[in-house]
XYZ file of C-alpha atoms in Angstrom:
766
model
C 2.802 -6.686 -20.046
C 6.012 -4.692 -19.611
C 6.572 -1.512 -17.647
C 9.541 0.826 -17.390
C 12.529 1.565 -19.512
C 16.273 1.482 -19.120
C 18.462 4.424 -19.909
C 21.881 3.543 -18.479
C 24.470 0.946 -19.334
C 24.349 -1.429 -16.385
C 27.142 -3.645 -15.105
C 24.930 -6.537 -14.024
C 21.353 -7.637 -14.559
C 19.213 -9.104 -11.801
C 15.548 -10.145 -11.843
C 13.271 -10.414 -8.806
C 10.198 -12.676 -8.822
C 7.392 -12.151 -6.328
C 3.620 -12.338 -6.023
C 3.017 -8.619 -5.318
C 4.790 -5.524 -4.010
C 2.293 -4.120 -1.535
C 0.716 -4.629 1.894
C 3.598 -5.958 3.997
C 7.096 -5.057 5.103
C 8.760 -7.795 3.050
C 7.374 -6.286 -0.149
C 8.441 -2.816 0.961
C 11.913 -4.094 1.813
C 12.145 -5.712 -1.647
C 11.216 -2.379 -3.249
C 13.990 -0.655 -1.285
C 16.535 -3.276 -2.386
C 15.518 -2.899 -6.049
C 15.807 0.892 -5.858
C 19.210 0.683 -4.149
C 20.560 -1.755 -6.760
C 19.193 0.450 -9.544
C 21.003 3.442 -8.028
C 24.221 1.400 -8.019
C 24.031 0.751 -11.752
C 22.342 -2.655 -11.905
C 19.763 -3.448 -14.563
C 16.809 -4.511 -12.388
C 13.764 -6.429 -13.608
C 10.662 -7.376 -11.670
C 8.313 -10.300 -12.402
C 5.030 -10.353 -10.465
C 1.948 -12.559 -10.566
C -0.287 -9.625 -9.729
C -0.707 -6.632 -12.026
C 0.117 -3.131 -10.830
C -2.288 -1.637 -8.268
C -2.651 1.857 -6.761
C -1.236 0.492 -3.495
C 2.084 -0.817 -4.849
C 5.206 0.568 -3.258
C 7.047 3.093 -5.435
C 9.926 1.676 -7.455
C 12.145 3.508 -9.960
C 10.708 4.052 -13.425
C 13.874 2.510 -14.942
C 12.945 -0.885 -13.451
C 11.166 -3.090 -15.995
C 8.140 -4.977 -14.714
C 6.670 -8.126 -16.286
C 3.235 -9.474 -15.354
C 2.739 -13.274 -15.349
C -1.060 -13.019 -15.318
C -1.072 -10.798 -18.389
C -4.558 -10.959 -20.002
C -2.994 -11.295 -23.447
C -1.380 -14.538 -22.284
C -4.465 -15.833 -20.448
C -4.807 -18.976 -22.591
C -1.248 -20.102 -21.948
C 0.015 -22.230 -19.077
C 2.199 -20.737 -16.350
C 5.219 -22.539 -17.813
C 4.605 -21.004 -21.248
C 4.067 -17.568 -19.731
C 7.346 -17.792 -17.813
C 9.178 -18.966 -20.945
C 7.738 -16.019 -22.859
C 8.966 -13.576 -20.218
C 12.395 -15.215 -19.999
C 12.852 -14.764 -23.743
C 12.607 -10.980 -23.197
C 14.993 -10.765 -20.233
C 18.764 -10.790 -20.539
C 19.508 -11.709 -16.958
C 21.559 -14.490 -15.450
C 20.522 -13.951 -11.804
C 16.959 -14.563 -10.600
C 15.781 -14.098 -7.024
C 12.479 -15.620 -5.909
C 11.136 -13.408 -3.123
C 8.403 -14.767 -0.867
C 6.550 -17.935 0.033
C 6.863 -21.116 -2.015
C 3.377 -22.433 -2.682
C 2.305 -25.272 -5.031
C 1.760 -22.916 -8.007
C 5.370 -21.715 -7.694
C 6.987 -25.114 -8.319
C 6.540 -25.051 -12.137
C 8.132 -21.593 -12.217
C 11.152 -22.734 -10.246
C 11.487 -25.818 -12.474
C 11.631 -23.566 -15.570
C 14.677 -21.778 -14.167
C 16.356 -24.975 -13.021
C 15.902 -26.571 -16.465
C 17.546 -23.552 -18.084
C 20.532 -23.740 -15.719
C 20.035 -20.186 -14.497
C 21.406 -18.796 -11.254
C 18.369 -19.037 -8.990
C 18.285 -17.671 -5.428
C 15.444 -18.192 -2.960
C 14.817 -15.350 -0.486
C 12.981 -17.528 2.021
C 9.913 -16.053 3.698
C 8.107 -18.933 5.367
C 10.018 -20.420 8.267
C 10.565 -24.160 8.496
C 9.037 -23.910 11.962
C 5.932 -22.190 10.655
C 5.216 -24.785 7.967
C 5.784 -27.643 10.393
C 3.677 -25.966 13.071
C 0.836 -25.701 10.549
C 1.174 -29.400 9.870
C 2.360 -28.770 6.286
C 4.829 -31.660 6.385
C 4.218 -32.670 2.741
C 4.659 -29.096 1.450
C 7.818 -28.652 3.499
C 9.152 -31.969 2.195
C 8.645 -30.775 -1.416
C 10.395 -27.509 -0.604
C 13.303 -29.366 1.014
C 13.684 -31.478 -2.146
C 14.316 -28.456 -4.369
C 16.446 -26.403 -1.952
C 19.744 -28.286 -2.576
C 19.467 -27.583 -6.339
C 19.233 -23.808 -5.870
C 22.261 -21.537 -6.062
C 21.525 -20.144 -2.596
C 18.790 -20.031 0.047
C 18.667 -16.704 1.890
C 16.855 -15.976 5.140
C 16.679 -12.918 7.388
C 16.772 -15.271 10.365
C 19.871 -17.013 11.638
C 17.601 -19.676 13.111
C 16.072 -20.441 9.720
C 19.571 -20.611 8.237
C 20.609 -22.977 11.003
C 17.540 -25.089 10.286
C 18.505 -25.229 6.594
C 22.060 -26.197 7.537
C 20.746 -29.042 9.683
C 18.938 -30.265 6.554
C 22.392 -30.611 4.924
C 22.046 -27.565 2.663
C 25.420 -26.258 1.507
C 24.094 -22.931 0.278
C 22.182 -21.444 3.224
C 22.879 -17.748 3.822
C 21.714 -15.100 6.299
C 21.219 -11.540 5.041
C 19.626 -9.159 7.561
C 16.278 -7.564 6.877
C 16.674 -4.254 5.046
C 14.532 -1.696 6.800
C 12.590 0.134 4.068
C 12.955 3.434 5.945
C 16.054 5.536 6.427
C 16.855 7.352 9.653
C 15.953 10.693 8.038
C 12.491 9.465 6.922
C 10.977 9.776 10.413
C 11.840 11.959 13.371
C 12.453 10.094 16.595
C 9.450 10.180 18.932
C 9.713 11.997 22.239
C 11.246 9.796 24.968
C 9.320 11.485 27.772
C 7.036 9.338 29.906
C 3.638 8.558 28.443
C 0.637 6.703 29.830
C -0.658 5.175 26.587
C -0.191 1.650 25.299
C -1.315 0.395 21.877
C -2.285 -3.106 20.724
C -2.617 -3.567 16.968
C -3.901 -7.080 16.216
C -4.274 -8.527 12.729
C -7.599 -10.306 13.229
C -9.311 -12.618 10.771
C -12.522 -13.759 12.410
C -11.059 -14.547 15.844
C -9.949 -12.443 18.795
C -8.632 -15.324 20.910
C -4.992 -14.260 20.597
C -5.897 -10.681 21.458
C -7.487 -11.916 24.693
C -4.163 -13.539 25.630
C -2.447 -10.159 25.246
C -5.084 -8.569 27.491
C -4.092 -11.058 30.216
C -0.491 -9.859 29.956
C -1.531 -6.223 29.919
C -3.547 -6.730 33.117
C -0.399 -8.001 34.861
C 1.461 -4.937 33.612
C -1.379 -2.636 34.706
C -1.062 -3.556 38.401
C 2.276 -1.716 38.524
C 1.291 1.068 36.062
C -2.309 1.982 36.827
C -2.239 5.357 35.065
C -2.077 3.725 31.621
C -4.838 3.717 29.027
C -4.904 0.937 26.442
C -5.816 1.665 22.803
C -6.912 -1.390 20.775
C -6.574 -0.548 17.086
C -7.361 -3.132 14.361
C -4.635 -3.367 11.753
C -6.604 -3.833 8.526
C -10.328 -4.238 9.177
C -12.488 -2.779 11.938
C -13.825 -4.966 14.726
C -17.391 -6.082 14.132
C -20.043 -5.826 16.846
C -19.613 -9.452 17.929
C -15.838 -9.084 18.329
C -16.197 -5.872 20.327
C -18.714 -7.607 22.589
C -16.325 -10.524 23.170
C -13.500 -8.144 24.119
C -15.664 -6.084 26.498
C -17.212 -9.152 28.147
C -13.803 -10.786 28.579
C -12.445 -7.725 30.368
C -15.598 -7.460 32.506
C -15.827 -11.172 33.408
C -12.167 -11.285 34.459
C -12.623 -8.164 36.606
C -9.883 -6.318 34.749
C -9.871 -2.692 35.910
C -7.691 -1.007 33.278
C -9.034 1.726 31.001
C -9.270 0.812 27.338
C -10.505 2.295 24.054
C -11.497 0.213 21.015
C -10.742 2.373 17.988
C -11.477 2.179 14.296
C -8.689 1.843 11.784
C -8.338 5.257 10.172
C -4.839 6.483 9.487
C -2.073 4.121 10.598
C 0.395 6.727 11.769
C -2.363 8.699 13.482
C -2.222 6.117 16.254
C 1.546 6.570 16.647
C 1.695 10.372 16.469
C 0.634 10.654 20.129
C 3.846 8.822 21.050
C 2.663 5.684 22.884
C 5.017 4.055 25.363
C 4.925 0.801 23.378
C 3.105 -1.020 20.565
C 2.139 -4.688 20.667
C 1.542 -6.514 17.383
C -0.060 -9.848 16.572
C 1.648 -10.941 13.383
C 4.082 -13.418 11.915
C 7.769 -12.598 12.006
C 8.109 -12.817 8.227
C 4.980 -10.803 7.475
C 4.973 -7.859 9.843
C 2.497 -5.074 9.040
C 3.742 -1.738 7.720
C 2.917 -0.024 10.974
C 5.275 -2.323 12.913
C 8.215 -1.150 10.824
C 6.943 2.448 10.987
C 6.955 2.234 14.782
C 10.592 1.159 14.546
C 11.317 4.162 12.310
C 9.698 6.420 14.945
C 11.857 4.691 17.594
C 8.750 3.499 19.475
C 9.286 0.111 21.171
C 7.574 -2.644 19.178
C 6.730 -6.020 20.725
C 5.835 -8.879 18.380
C 3.683 -11.657 19.852
C 3.677 -15.122 18.366
C 2.014 -18.411 19.144
C 4.766 -20.781 18.015
C 8.272 -21.482 19.293
C 10.738 -19.083 17.757
C 13.538 -17.418 19.658
C 14.671 -13.813 19.129
C 15.813 -13.100 15.602
C 19.012 -11.219 14.788
C 17.633 -10.284 11.363
C 15.150 -7.954 13.083
C 16.988 -7.140 16.277
C 15.267 -3.772 16.718
C 12.063 -5.618 17.552
C 11.235 -7.535 20.698
C 9.528 -10.932 20.665
C 7.281 -12.589 23.218
C 5.311 -15.827 23.287
C 1.563 -15.663 23.848
C 1.829 -18.679 26.152
C 4.001 -16.640 28.570
C 1.931 -13.646 29.754
C 4.383 -12.685 32.505
C 7.183 -12.416 29.919
C 5.130 -10.033 27.771
C 4.132 -7.990 30.834
C 7.776 -7.623 31.802
C 8.604 -6.339 28.309
C 5.848 -3.729 28.656
C 7.332 -2.591 31.977
C 10.744 -2.075 30.378
C 9.230 0.168 27.691
C 7.622 2.768 29.952
C 10.641 4.599 31.360
C 12.595 7.317 29.497
C 15.877 5.535 30.251
C 14.837 2.280 28.572
C 13.231 4.260 25.721
C 16.506 6.137 25.128
C 18.470 2.876 25.086
C 15.964 1.345 22.690
C 16.257 4.311 20.306
C 20.029 3.856 20.167
C 19.546 0.188 19.217
C 17.143 1.133 16.435
C 19.508 3.768 15.062
C 22.015 1.004 14.480
C 19.520 -0.820 12.234
C 18.219 2.035 10.085
C 21.328 4.182 9.688
C 22.989 4.315 6.271
C 25.957 2.174 7.371
C 23.717 -0.766 8.302
C 21.695 -0.403 5.097
C 24.847 -0.315 2.969
C 26.177 -3.479 4.621
C 22.965 -5.324 3.792
C 22.995 -4.156 0.161
C 26.684 -5.108 -0.149
C 25.821 -8.640 1.005
C 23.188 -8.870 -1.730
C 25.696 -7.524 -4.276
C 28.289 -10.095 -3.227
C 25.758 -12.917 -3.622
C 24.527 -11.621 -7.001
C 28.051 -11.204 -8.414
C 29.389 -14.483 -7.043
C 29.988 -17.225 -9.610
C 30.594 -19.986 -7.085
C 27.990 -21.575 -4.847
C 28.402 -19.855 -1.468
C 29.151 -21.927 1.576
C 26.621 -21.938 4.403
C 27.163 -19.410 7.166
C 28.885 -20.868 10.194
C 26.360 -20.699 12.993
C 26.491 -22.001 16.526
C 23.965 -24.836 16.880
C 22.594 -24.059 20.316
C 20.949 -26.946 22.134
C 17.788 -24.916 22.663
C 17.418 -24.285 18.917
C 17.918 -27.965 18.122
C 15.331 -28.829 20.743
C 12.843 -26.329 19.290
C 13.261 -27.841 15.820
C 12.874 -31.366 17.201
C 9.778 -30.522 19.266
C 8.101 -28.694 16.401
C 8.778 -31.529 13.951
C 7.595 -34.196 16.395
C 4.382 -32.300 17.172
C 3.651 -32.088 13.440
C 4.300 -35.790 12.976
C 2.017 -36.567 15.947
C -0.761 -34.542 14.299
C -0.374 -36.564 11.101
C -0.266 -39.835 13.042
C -3.531 -38.848 14.725
C -5.100 -38.352 11.319
C -3.810 -41.733 10.163
C -5.190 -43.396 13.295
C -8.639 -41.972 12.568
C -8.813 -43.601 9.145
C -10.606 -46.625 10.607
C -13.559 -44.505 11.735
C -16.731 -44.673 9.543
C -16.931 -40.927 9.000
C -13.323 -40.806 7.822
C -13.898 -43.750 5.455
C -16.965 -41.973 4.002
C -14.944 -38.785 3.462
C -12.136 -40.771 1.812
C -14.624 -42.508 -0.524
C -16.137 -39.156 -1.493
C -12.681 -37.761 -2.239
C -11.827 -40.783 -4.443
C -15.121 -40.386 -6.361
C -14.490 -36.679 -6.877
C -10.954 -37.385 -8.108
C -12.166 -40.115 -10.498
C -14.801 -37.814 -11.997
C -12.082 -35.255 -12.703
C -9.329 -37.528 -14.038
C -10.498 -41.080 -14.811
C -10.716 -42.078 -18.493
C -13.443 -44.661 -17.901
C -16.549 -44.096 -20.013
C -18.921 -43.648 -17.080
C -16.785 -40.915 -15.513
C -16.271 -39.174 -18.871
C -20.045 -39.018 -19.360
C -20.529 -37.626 -15.850
C -17.976 -34.868 -16.320
C -18.883 -33.939 -19.918
C -21.374 -31.181 -18.897
C -18.802 -29.862 -16.481
C -16.133 -29.866 -19.218
C -18.392 -27.887 -21.565
C -19.245 -25.437 -18.797
C -15.577 -25.063 -17.907
C -14.715 -24.251 -21.533
C -17.489 -21.662 -21.686
C -16.326 -20.053 -18.451
C -12.723 -20.079 -19.651
C -13.771 -18.411 -22.905
C -15.735 -15.755 -20.992
C -12.773 -15.142 -18.689
C -10.432 -14.694 -21.646
C -12.825 -12.288 -23.396
C -13.284 -10.270 -20.214
C -9.554 -10.121 -19.554
C -8.909 -8.851 -23.066
C -11.682 -6.258 -22.638
C -10.134 -4.905 -19.457
C -6.511 -5.284 -20.577
C -6.152 -1.543 -21.243
C -7.105 -0.844 -17.639
C -3.725 -1.681 -16.149
C -1.881 0.928 -14.150
C 1.373 2.186 -15.601
C 4.494 3.472 -13.890
C 5.008 7.140 -14.812
C 8.639 8.086 -15.504
C 10.335 11.011 -13.772
C 10.461 12.870 -17.093
C 6.702 12.473 -17.600
C 6.027 13.706 -14.057
C 8.051 16.860 -14.730
C 6.181 17.463 -17.978
C 2.839 16.988 -16.223
C 3.931 19.504 -13.581
C 4.872 22.084 -16.207
C 1.597 21.689 -18.083
C -0.435 21.842 -14.858
C 1.460 25.037 -13.973
C 0.474 26.450 -17.352
C -3.170 25.790 -16.458
C -2.712 27.443 -13.061
C -1.395 30.613 -14.704
C -4.472 30.758 -16.950
C -6.788 30.155 -13.987
C -5.019 32.871 -11.976
C -5.374 35.328 -14.872
C -9.152 34.822 -15.054
C -9.574 35.111 -11.267
C -7.580 38.355 -11.093
C -9.542 39.875 -13.971
C -12.918 39.157 -12.313
C -11.860 39.636 -8.667
C -12.468 35.977 -7.726
C -11.061 34.688 -4.434
C -9.335 31.307 -4.394
C -6.815 29.407 -2.256
C -4.001 27.020 -3.152
C -4.793 23.822 -1.179
C -4.041 20.145 -0.498
C -0.790 18.711 -1.924
C -0.102 21.892 -3.910
C -0.092 23.929 -0.678
C 2.172 21.345 0.953
C 4.566 21.606 -1.994
C 4.547 25.407 -1.819
C 5.396 25.445 1.900
C 7.894 22.560 1.922
C 9.458 22.775 -1.551
C 8.581 26.295 -2.782
C 6.885 24.495 -5.675
C 5.670 21.050 -6.676
C 6.167 17.995 -4.510
C 8.670 16.112 -6.728
C 6.336 13.129 -7.210
C 3.050 15.091 -7.454
C 1.563 15.747 -10.895
C -1.501 17.958 -10.430
C -2.685 21.201 -8.798
C -5.543 21.692 -6.324
C -7.312 24.977 -5.554
C -10.404 25.791 -3.485
C -12.943 28.592 -3.936
C -15.767 29.780 -1.620
C -19.097 28.804 -3.179
C -20.041 32.380 -4.307
C -16.671 32.776 -6.051
C -16.925 29.236 -7.423
C -20.292 29.999 -9.027
C -18.966 33.313 -10.331
C -16.029 31.538 -11.977
C -18.391 29.056 -13.648
C -20.374 31.963 -15.103
C -17.369 33.710 -16.720
C -14.953 30.893 -17.606
C -16.546 29.959 -20.954
C -16.009 33.463 -22.364
C -12.592 34.010 -20.794
C -10.672 30.764 -21.155
C -7.934 30.597 -23.816
C -8.099 28.485 -26.958
C -5.525 25.997 -25.644
C -7.705 25.103 -22.679
C -11.075 23.461 -22.146
C -13.712 23.633 -19.449
C -16.776 21.378 -19.300
C -19.808 22.348 -17.239
C -20.739 18.666 -16.903
C -18.095 17.481 -14.448
C -19.552 13.985 -13.824
C -18.534 11.670 -12.243
C -16.678 14.235 -10.139
C -18.352 16.627 -7.715
C -15.934 19.398 -8.707
C -14.782 21.015 -11.959
C -11.507 21.027 -13.825
C -9.647 23.206 -16.276
C -7.994 20.904 -18.799
C -5.369 21.215 -21.504
C -6.485 20.389 -25.033
C -4.503 17.821 -26.992
C -3.597 15.758 -23.914
C -5.244 12.582 -22.669
C -5.020 10.904 -19.253
C -6.960 7.715 -18.451
C -7.758 7.020 -14.810
C -10.054 4.699 -12.883
C -12.916 7.219 -13.101
C -13.970 7.356 -16.751
C -14.650 10.727 -18.328
C -14.557 11.954 -21.921
C -11.822 14.391 -22.887
C -9.816 13.963 -19.698
C -6.536 15.835 -20.215
C -3.897 17.397 -17.956
C -5.896 19.341 -15.400
C -6.209 21.670 -12.408
C -8.821 20.619 -9.797
C -11.261 23.324 -8.607
C -12.983 22.460 -5.300
C -15.930 24.480 -3.915
C -16.066 25.488 -0.239
C -19.609 25.239 1.133
C -21.197 26.188 4.417
C -20.807 23.487 7.069
C -23.799 22.059 8.914
C -24.309 22.772 12.644
C -22.382 20.290 14.838
C -25.468 18.183 15.615
C -26.262 17.745 11.888
C -22.746 17.257 10.487
C -22.764 13.459 10.702
C -26.016 13.141 8.747
C -24.959 15.784 6.207
C -21.602 14.067 5.696
C -23.167 10.604 5.248
C -25.575 11.863 2.565
C -22.675 13.548 0.758
C -20.534 10.399 0.902
C -23.373 8.189 -0.327
C -24.053 10.458 -3.342
C -20.334 10.744 -4.105
C -19.888 6.957 -3.940
C -22.824 6.484 -6.342
C -21.381 9.013 -8.831
C -17.975 7.340 -8.654
C -19.451 3.844 -9.034
C -21.342 5.028 -12.126
C -18.117 6.457 -13.561
C -15.916 3.439 -12.976
C -15.301 0.672 -15.515
C -17.159 -2.647 -15.384
C -14.641 -5.120 -13.908
C -13.766 -8.401 -15.581
C -16.396 -11.082 -14.919
C -15.561 -13.772 -12.372
C -17.599 -16.450 -10.614
C -17.261 -14.530 -7.394
C -20.152 -13.064 -5.414
C -18.405 -9.748 -4.683
C -17.348 -9.251 -8.319
C -20.824 -10.123 -9.657
C -22.383 -7.733 -7.124
C -20.116 -4.872 -8.253
C -20.878 -5.590 -11.919
C -24.651 -5.564 -11.340
C -24.542 -2.351 -9.274
C -22.482 -0.494 -11.862
C -24.624 -1.741 -14.754
C -27.812 -0.587 -13.019
C -26.290 2.825 -12.282
C -24.959 3.274 -15.823
C -28.244 2.261 -17.502
C -30.984 3.572 -15.223
C -29.572 6.478 -13.156
C -29.047 9.774 -15.075
C -25.793 11.491 -14.182
C -27.480 14.913 -14.247
C -29.911 13.753 -11.562
C -27.021 12.673 -9.338
C -25.302 15.994 -9.920
C -28.437 17.963 -9.000
C -28.917 15.931 -5.811
C -25.272 16.392 -4.809
C -25.373 20.156 -5.426
C -28.610 20.490 -3.460
C -27.085 18.700 -0.464
C -23.784 20.627 -0.685
C -25.506 24.039 -0.861
C -27.963 23.263 1.934
C -26.172 25.607 4.360
C -25.387 29.148 3.255
C -21.703 29.896 2.846
C -22.099 33.493 4.081
C -23.877 32.716 7.374
C -22.192 29.417 8.306
C -19.523 29.494 11.036
C -17.402 26.916 9.225
C -16.611 25.997 5.635
C -16.276 22.422 4.412
C -14.923 20.991 1.162
C -17.459 18.219 0.536
C -16.000 17.437 -2.891
C -12.715 16.372 -1.290
C -11.819 12.877 -0.131
C -12.245 13.421 3.609
C -15.355 15.598 4.002
C -16.028 16.669 7.575
C -13.165 14.561 8.930
C -10.317 16.710 7.569
C -11.907 19.324 5.308
C -13.993 21.355 7.800
C -12.481 24.493 9.357
C -13.717 27.759 10.883
C -14.328 30.397 8.243
C -11.531 32.589 9.613
C -9.036 29.774 8.910
C -9.478 30.610 5.231
C -10.041 34.343 5.684
C -8.212 36.914 3.599
C -5.740 35.106 1.302
C -2.050 35.322 2.198
C 0.848 35.057 -0.302
C 2.411 31.697 -1.135
C 5.552 31.366 -3.221
C 5.067 28.579 -5.744
C 7.643 27.903 -8.479
C 8.961 31.466 -8.366
C 5.594 33.256 -8.441
C 3.137 34.378 -5.785
C -0.291 32.765 -5.436
C -2.941 33.113 -2.688
C -3.572 30.546 0.017
C -5.517 30.330 3.291
C -4.576 32.370 6.346
C -4.210 29.378 8.720
C -2.296 27.145 6.343
C -0.258 25.663 9.201
C -3.389 24.295 10.943
C -4.684 22.948 7.626
C -1.450 21.091 6.794
C -1.074 19.739 10.330
C -4.607 18.315 10.197
C -3.957 16.628 6.839
C -0.329 15.521 7.122
C 0.795 15.740 10.765
C 4.483 16.700 10.628
C 4.151 18.087 7.110
C 7.799 19.166 6.801
C 8.880 15.505 6.999
C 9.315 13.870 3.589
C 7.668 10.533 2.866
C 9.928 7.468 2.651
C 11.073 6.758 -0.905
C 8.936 3.624 -1.280
C 5.773 5.618 -0.466
C 6.309 8.493 -2.915
C 3.577 7.454 -5.304
C 2.304 9.510 -8.214
C -1.392 9.480 -9.136
C -2.308 6.190 -10.790
C -3.088 6.192 -14.501
C -3.971 3.649 -17.161
C -2.446 5.806 -19.918
C -0.705 9.155 -20.294
C -0.726 10.868 -23.707
C 0.734 14.381 -23.706
C 0.069 14.986 -27.402
C 2.498 17.444 -28.991
C 4.343 17.778 -25.667
C 5.292 14.086 -25.683
C 8.310 14.636 -27.935
C 9.212 18.074 -26.589
C 12.047 18.387 -24.082
C 11.424 19.644 -20.568
C 13.414 22.802 -21.335
C 11.305 23.521 -24.421
C 8.044 23.079 -22.493
C 9.401 25.250 -19.688
C 10.236 28.003 -22.134
C 6.716 27.869 -23.580
C 5.016 27.830 -20.161
C 7.104 30.524 -18.534
C 7.218 32.766 -21.600
C 10.951 33.214 -21.409
C 11.001 34.010 -17.659
C 13.893 32.244 -15.923
C 12.045 30.282 -13.226
C 13.467 27.100 -11.739
C 10.463 24.803 -12.000
C 10.503 21.068 -11.332
C 14.294 20.931 -11.624
C 16.064 21.856 -8.423
C 13.785 24.244 -6.545
C 11.023 21.655 -6.536
C 13.261 19.178 -4.748
C 14.381 21.283 -1.787
C 12.873 20.153 1.487
C 14.486 22.288 4.185
C 12.629 24.306 6.785
C 14.078 27.466 5.299
C 11.426 27.206 2.580
C 8.718 27.978 5.126
C 7.684 31.605 5.289
C 5.529 33.650 7.610
C 1.793 33.778 7.067
C 1.610 37.460 7.837
């Protein structure tokens, strides 16, 4: 599969190879590097194992993306797939970004056999692999490193380690922070009495308990502090919460603490904590760790293996879990305004444009170099040499212990079982071939099913929408808004511009540059009134379907266009979303009302989603069975009736608050006092005036925090689509579509006005 297109004549072509571009800071940093090189005129390609997902970081539409696990190549080996991709790429420089695992060796060998310029951007530290006891894997990696053009690390210590292994091509290039200084406003440096621990837990909280020991030491000198424990990815289960509470109680720790649920990452940083403590690996820091750096909030990274401070990430502070007093001392340094101010100055030096440009220039120099670069000259400190020696020796001792245990009966039994299993799989003796014949037949059947399922779901792969397509979608959505506004004015129907469209109107005087749809809300009486008149009023170019399943809201759509998204619906074209505002339940009943709404919405969405490709995986099989049962046995009209009955349970006229239950957040972010909506106030949007809610500032603050702050470039994602067919508008220019939409009126839509982000765009809500 190939994504993207090139439009410029580039001076140099470079291809990045990685597993995925989501989830962690290394992937986000890679996306920033690709975008920067693309801006500088390079032809950039991207090869990933994983297909595009809704959570991928945003890269330029001119970057071509190739998928190794393409379903149309499912029957081919990895070597053949790589050869097929290489035949389509005219690039002489390839950069492998990430961890080297056993499946990656055949890929690297393909490039080495072709004599291509291959660079390894090293992610896993030598120390980490040795500490894990992966001596054999590290030995294999060390065997291929000398044959590479260059080995790059963000850590001077890793580069020193590579140099000690007699590599002549080890280089250090600092970590490129994926955020620019303008992407986040610096947090207030005033004193605060809140500390935050954000552990990445996977079944164990042992390391978190070590941090609590350090925090208790810190607390004796700062007893006004409250500790927030916020899980990074998954919420604590009941057992883990019990362990944490009992540990604090049994050790007679007296500090105040709150165990929170993971909701919105930045929500836990908006209250400006004095410091954040993270439990993560140096090479795989969570997004929120880098976001705390962008907010200039002190970030402390805890680790459980020997690794001294790293100049590649010098805006972060590092502490060992085995030294609680050291971590406590770091916490003490973070709580005063003076140290906070000094820390912010250090961070500015890492995220300012000058530092970013220096890092990109180092990558450019390496890419354009024709000679094998010499290793960086680094000072081999005795402590670093000792760390390497101790780590290696401890790994060898672990392996020697395993070897010593081979004489034990249990070990001999395990070894015999392993030999039998290996013989059944590989031996050509008749007895073993008979034993594995049923398995071979079953494996072929499963492989055939996998291939069929992959081909069936091949069309459901997310595409990267180009900037030109986004602008066309904006123009066509604006055309729909004008038609909707005409009908509402004719029949005296009240509505409000909302969600991302409201944000765009306030911040940009029009569309958010990367947004491609329009959202409006209507009080339930006006919503029902619109449904009763729209069929007779809507123009011939537009369509409106009373059956809105699987959505809980309706849409006006443009005929002749076709968009395919994860929720399947017939005749899905360019659209404007219409959300009803219903009466909110009394405070004591809101939780129950919201849960029923969410359950019904989840069922409607599950019924509307595609059946995923079959896999011998319990979770996948469970999803397939649930969706099949819903599609076959549960009528969509019944679900719609049940949802409407629950939504209209509380009268819109008598309720004190209104809630948009059809939205994503329900009572959490969509419930406001009725007067917040009130009499509509004017909003300038793409040169025309539309109505919006009276308290739009409170609404935007609840949804987006500091809503005047633009998102970082790598997070400016458009809505995800499987396909985008604009019909007759596909071949039309943006200017031609603009002329048709605006009817000859000279309005600056999507080109200029839509990209302004200054505070001068904000206007009074009087």
